[in-house]
Amino acid sequence: MKKTAVLFLMLVFAFSCGRIFLIEAEKARAKAGDFLYTLYKMQDVDAAYAMTDSNFESNNGTGALEIAFDTAKVKYGTFIGFKADSYIVDSDNRTVELFYRALSEKGVLHHRISVRLDENGKYKVTGMETSPMPFGPFRTERKFKSE
């Protein structure tokens, strides 16, 4: 009986922890999606910068978003949509790396977006990488369910 109760409590705890990560990943996903939409569809680099943290340019280089936007526009043309494929929750449980596919008129551009939970409980974009090839796979990567 004791073993059953302990097992039950462990399952409840494991399930609730999984829900916490899922909820946080969804919040991070929403922030990253808004960021990509603002940058590529609205073509508003200043508004995209407003979604980043204060260290974004020091982490990614001065003018990183302008360069990424201009390069993507020339190589990929107009972006049609964005799909979040997977994510990794960092060991500090405050940083989430999200992997997106951005579909354009000239192909697919893969994105790795890092977002971090700030002291006010809001996610801010801390980094962005792009690649014509998918990132990963990573051992701790979790897939998003279909939209």
Tab-separated table of C-alpha atoms in Angstrom:
chain	number	residue	atom	x	y	z
A	1	MET	CA	0.000	0.000	0.000
A	2	LYS	CA	2.834	2.382	0.906
A	3	LYS	CA	4.600	1.672	-2.376
A	4	THR	CA	1.418	2.393	-4.315
A	5	ALA	CA	0.910	5.713	-2.507
A	6	VAL	CA	4.515	6.766	-3.119
A	7	LEU	CA	4.265	5.779	-6.776
A	8	PHE	CA	1.010	7.714	-7.104
A	9	LEU	CA	2.573	10.847	-5.568
A	10	MET	CA	5.586	10.562	-7.858
A	11	LEU	CA	3.323	10.320	-10.908
A	12	VAL	CA	1.272	13.327	-9.805
A	13	PHE	CA	4.458	15.337	-9.229
A	14	ALA	CA	5.931	14.310	-12.598
A	15	PHE	CA	2.712	15.197	-14.409
A	16	SER	CA	2.442	18.606	-12.743
A	17	CYS	CA	6.080	19.451	-13.554
A	18	GLY	CA	5.451	18.529	-17.166
A	19	ARG	CA	2.477	20.900	-17.235
A	20	ILE	CA	4.581	23.743	-15.864
A	21	PHE	CA	7.175	23.284	-18.620
A	22	LEU	CA	4.455	23.027	-21.260
A	23	ILE	CA	2.804	26.242	-20.095
A	24	GLU	CA	6.115	28.113	-19.993
A	25	ALA	CA	7.102	26.744	-23.387
A	26	GLU	CA	3.804	27.991	-24.814
A	27	LYS	CA	4.437	31.482	-23.411
A	28	ALA	CA	7.940	31.431	-24.876
A	29	ARG	CA	6.515	30.171	-28.176
A	30	ALA	CA	4.044	33.056	-28.276
A	31	LYS	CA	6.821	35.607	-27.689
A	32	ALA	CA	9.076	34.085	-30.367
A	33	GLY	CA	6.186	33.898	-32.840
A	34	ASP	CA	5.290	37.546	-32.243
A	35	PHE	CA	8.946	38.468	-32.665
A	36	LEU	CA	9.246	36.697	-36.044
A	37	TYR	CA	5.917	38.080	-37.250
A	38	THR	CA	6.935	41.614	-36.266
A	39	LEU	CA	10.346	41.334	-37.903
A	40	TYR	CA	9.426	39.606	-41.170
A	41	LYS	CA	5.728	40.202	-41.840
A	42	MET	CA	5.288	43.669	-40.349
A	43	GLN	CA	8.881	44.513	-41.338
A	44	ASP	CA	9.230	46.599	-38.170
A	45	VAL	CA	12.785	46.148	-36.921
A	46	ASP	CA	12.356	48.734	-34.136
A	47	ALA	CA	9.302	46.941	-32.734
A	48	ALA	CA	11.200	43.630	-32.921
A	49	TYR	CA	14.065	45.203	-30.954
A	50	ALA	CA	11.504	46.254	-28.324
A	51	MET	CA	10.859	42.523	-27.713
A	52	THR	CA	14.517	41.829	-26.951
A	53	ASP	CA	16.377	42.113	-23.672
A	54	SER	CA	18.982	44.781	-22.963
A	55	ASN	CA	21.854	42.413	-23.846
A	56	PHE	CA	20.523	41.345	-27.248
A	57	GLU	CA	22.921	43.421	-29.343
A	58	SER	CA	25.938	42.609	-27.188
A	59	ASN	CA	25.066	38.889	-27.503
A	60	ASN	CA	24.250	38.978	-31.226
A	61	GLY	CA	26.189	41.947	-32.604
A	62	THR	CA	25.284	45.535	-33.327
A	63	GLY	CA	22.595	45.798	-35.978
A	64	ALA	CA	21.914	42.053	-35.834
A	65	LEU	CA	18.206	42.366	-36.647
A	66	GLU	CA	18.764	44.779	-39.523
A	67	ILE	CA	21.329	42.401	-41.013
A	68	ALA	CA	19.091	39.348	-40.496
A	69	PHE	CA	16.078	41.118	-42.008
A	70	ASP	CA	17.957	42.476	-45.045
A	71	THR	CA	19.665	39.136	-45.724
A	72	ALA	CA	16.422	37.173	-45.384
A	73	LYS	CA	14.554	39.588	-47.646
A	74	VAL	CA	17.151	39.280	-50.421
A	75	LYS	CA	17.605	35.484	-50.182
A	76	TYR	CA	14.061	34.400	-49.290
A	77	GLY	CA	11.707	37.153	-50.436
A	78	THR	CA	8.347	37.516	-48.720
A	79	PHE	CA	7.636	35.306	-45.716
A	80	ILE	CA	4.350	33.431	-45.761
A	81	GLY	CA	4.247	31.861	-42.305
A	82	PHE	CA	6.125	30.501	-39.301
A	83	LYS	CA	5.909	27.108	-37.581
A	84	ALA	CA	7.322	26.278	-34.166
A	85	ASP	CA	8.742	22.762	-34.338
A	86	SER	CA	10.427	22.128	-31.006
A	87	TYR	CA	12.066	23.637	-27.946
A	88	ILE	CA	14.649	23.061	-25.250
A	89	VAL	CA	14.177	24.307	-21.694
A	90	ASP	CA	17.516	25.352	-20.229
A	91	SER	CA	18.630	23.934	-16.896
A	92	ASP	CA	17.807	27.223	-15.170
A	93	ASN	CA	14.132	26.859	-16.250
A	94	ARG	CA	14.149	30.526	-17.284
A	95	THR	CA	15.555	30.198	-20.790
A	96	VAL	CA	13.837	28.421	-23.660
A	97	GLU	CA	15.357	27.835	-27.090
A	98	LEU	CA	12.735	27.491	-29.798
A	99	PHE	CA	13.208	26.060	-33.269
A	100	TYR	CA	11.071	27.569	-36.030
A	101	ARG	CA	10.628	27.072	-39.750
A	102	ALA	CA	9.877	30.249	-41.664
A	103	LEU	CA	8.229	29.516	-45.013
A	104	SER	CA	8.894	32.051	-47.747
A	105	GLU	CA	8.305	32.393	-51.452
A	106	LYS	CA	11.867	31.133	-52.088
A	107	GLY	CA	12.189	28.338	-49.517
A	108	VAL	CA	12.470	27.637	-45.810
A	109	LEU	CA	14.683	29.509	-43.362
A	110	HIS	CA	15.244	27.793	-40.014
A	111	HIS	CA	15.438	29.860	-36.823
A	112	ARG	CA	16.792	29.209	-33.361
A	113	ILE	CA	15.301	31.805	-31.021
A	114	SER	CA	16.343	32.081	-27.381
A	115	VAL	CA	13.939	33.718	-24.950
A	116	ARG	CA	14.471	34.327	-21.265
A	117	LEU	CA	12.015	34.970	-18.462
A	118	ASP	CA	12.889	38.322	-16.894
A	119	GLU	CA	12.416	39.455	-13.297
A	120	ASN	CA	8.953	40.824	-14.197
A	121	GLY	CA	7.748	37.416	-15.399
A	122	LYS	CA	7.834	38.314	-19.117
A	123	TYR	CA	9.787	36.608	-21.862
A	124	LYS	CA	12.341	38.649	-23.794
A	125	VAL	CA	14.259	37.518	-26.872
A	126	THR	CA	17.955	37.107	-26.065
A	127	GLY	CA	19.227	35.551	-29.271
A	128	MET	CA	18.425	34.581	-32.840
A	129	GLU	CA	20.267	32.374	-35.308
A	130	THR	CA	19.190	31.487	-38.820
A	131	SER	CA	20.198	28.640	-41.106
A	132	PRO	CA	19.073	27.156	-44.421
A	133	MET	CA	19.390	23.751	-42.705
A	134	PRO	CA	17.475	22.572	-39.599
A	135	PHE	CA	19.160	22.843	-36.207
A	136	GLY	CA	19.584	19.685	-34.142
A	137	PRO	CA	18.347	17.161	-33.328
A	138	PHE	CA	19.151	17.639	-29.657
A	139	ARG	CA	18.863	15.015	-26.946
A	140	THR	CA	16.668	17.174	-24.677
A	141	GLU	CA	14.565	18.653	-27.472
A	142	ARG	CA	10.785	18.473	-27.076
A	143	LYS	CA	8.381	18.650	-30.001
A	144	PHE	CA	5.403	20.966	-30.047
A	145	LYS	CA	2.074	19.366	-30.737
A	146	SER	CA	0.516	20.235	-34.099
A	147	GLU	CA	-1.139	23.605	-34.316
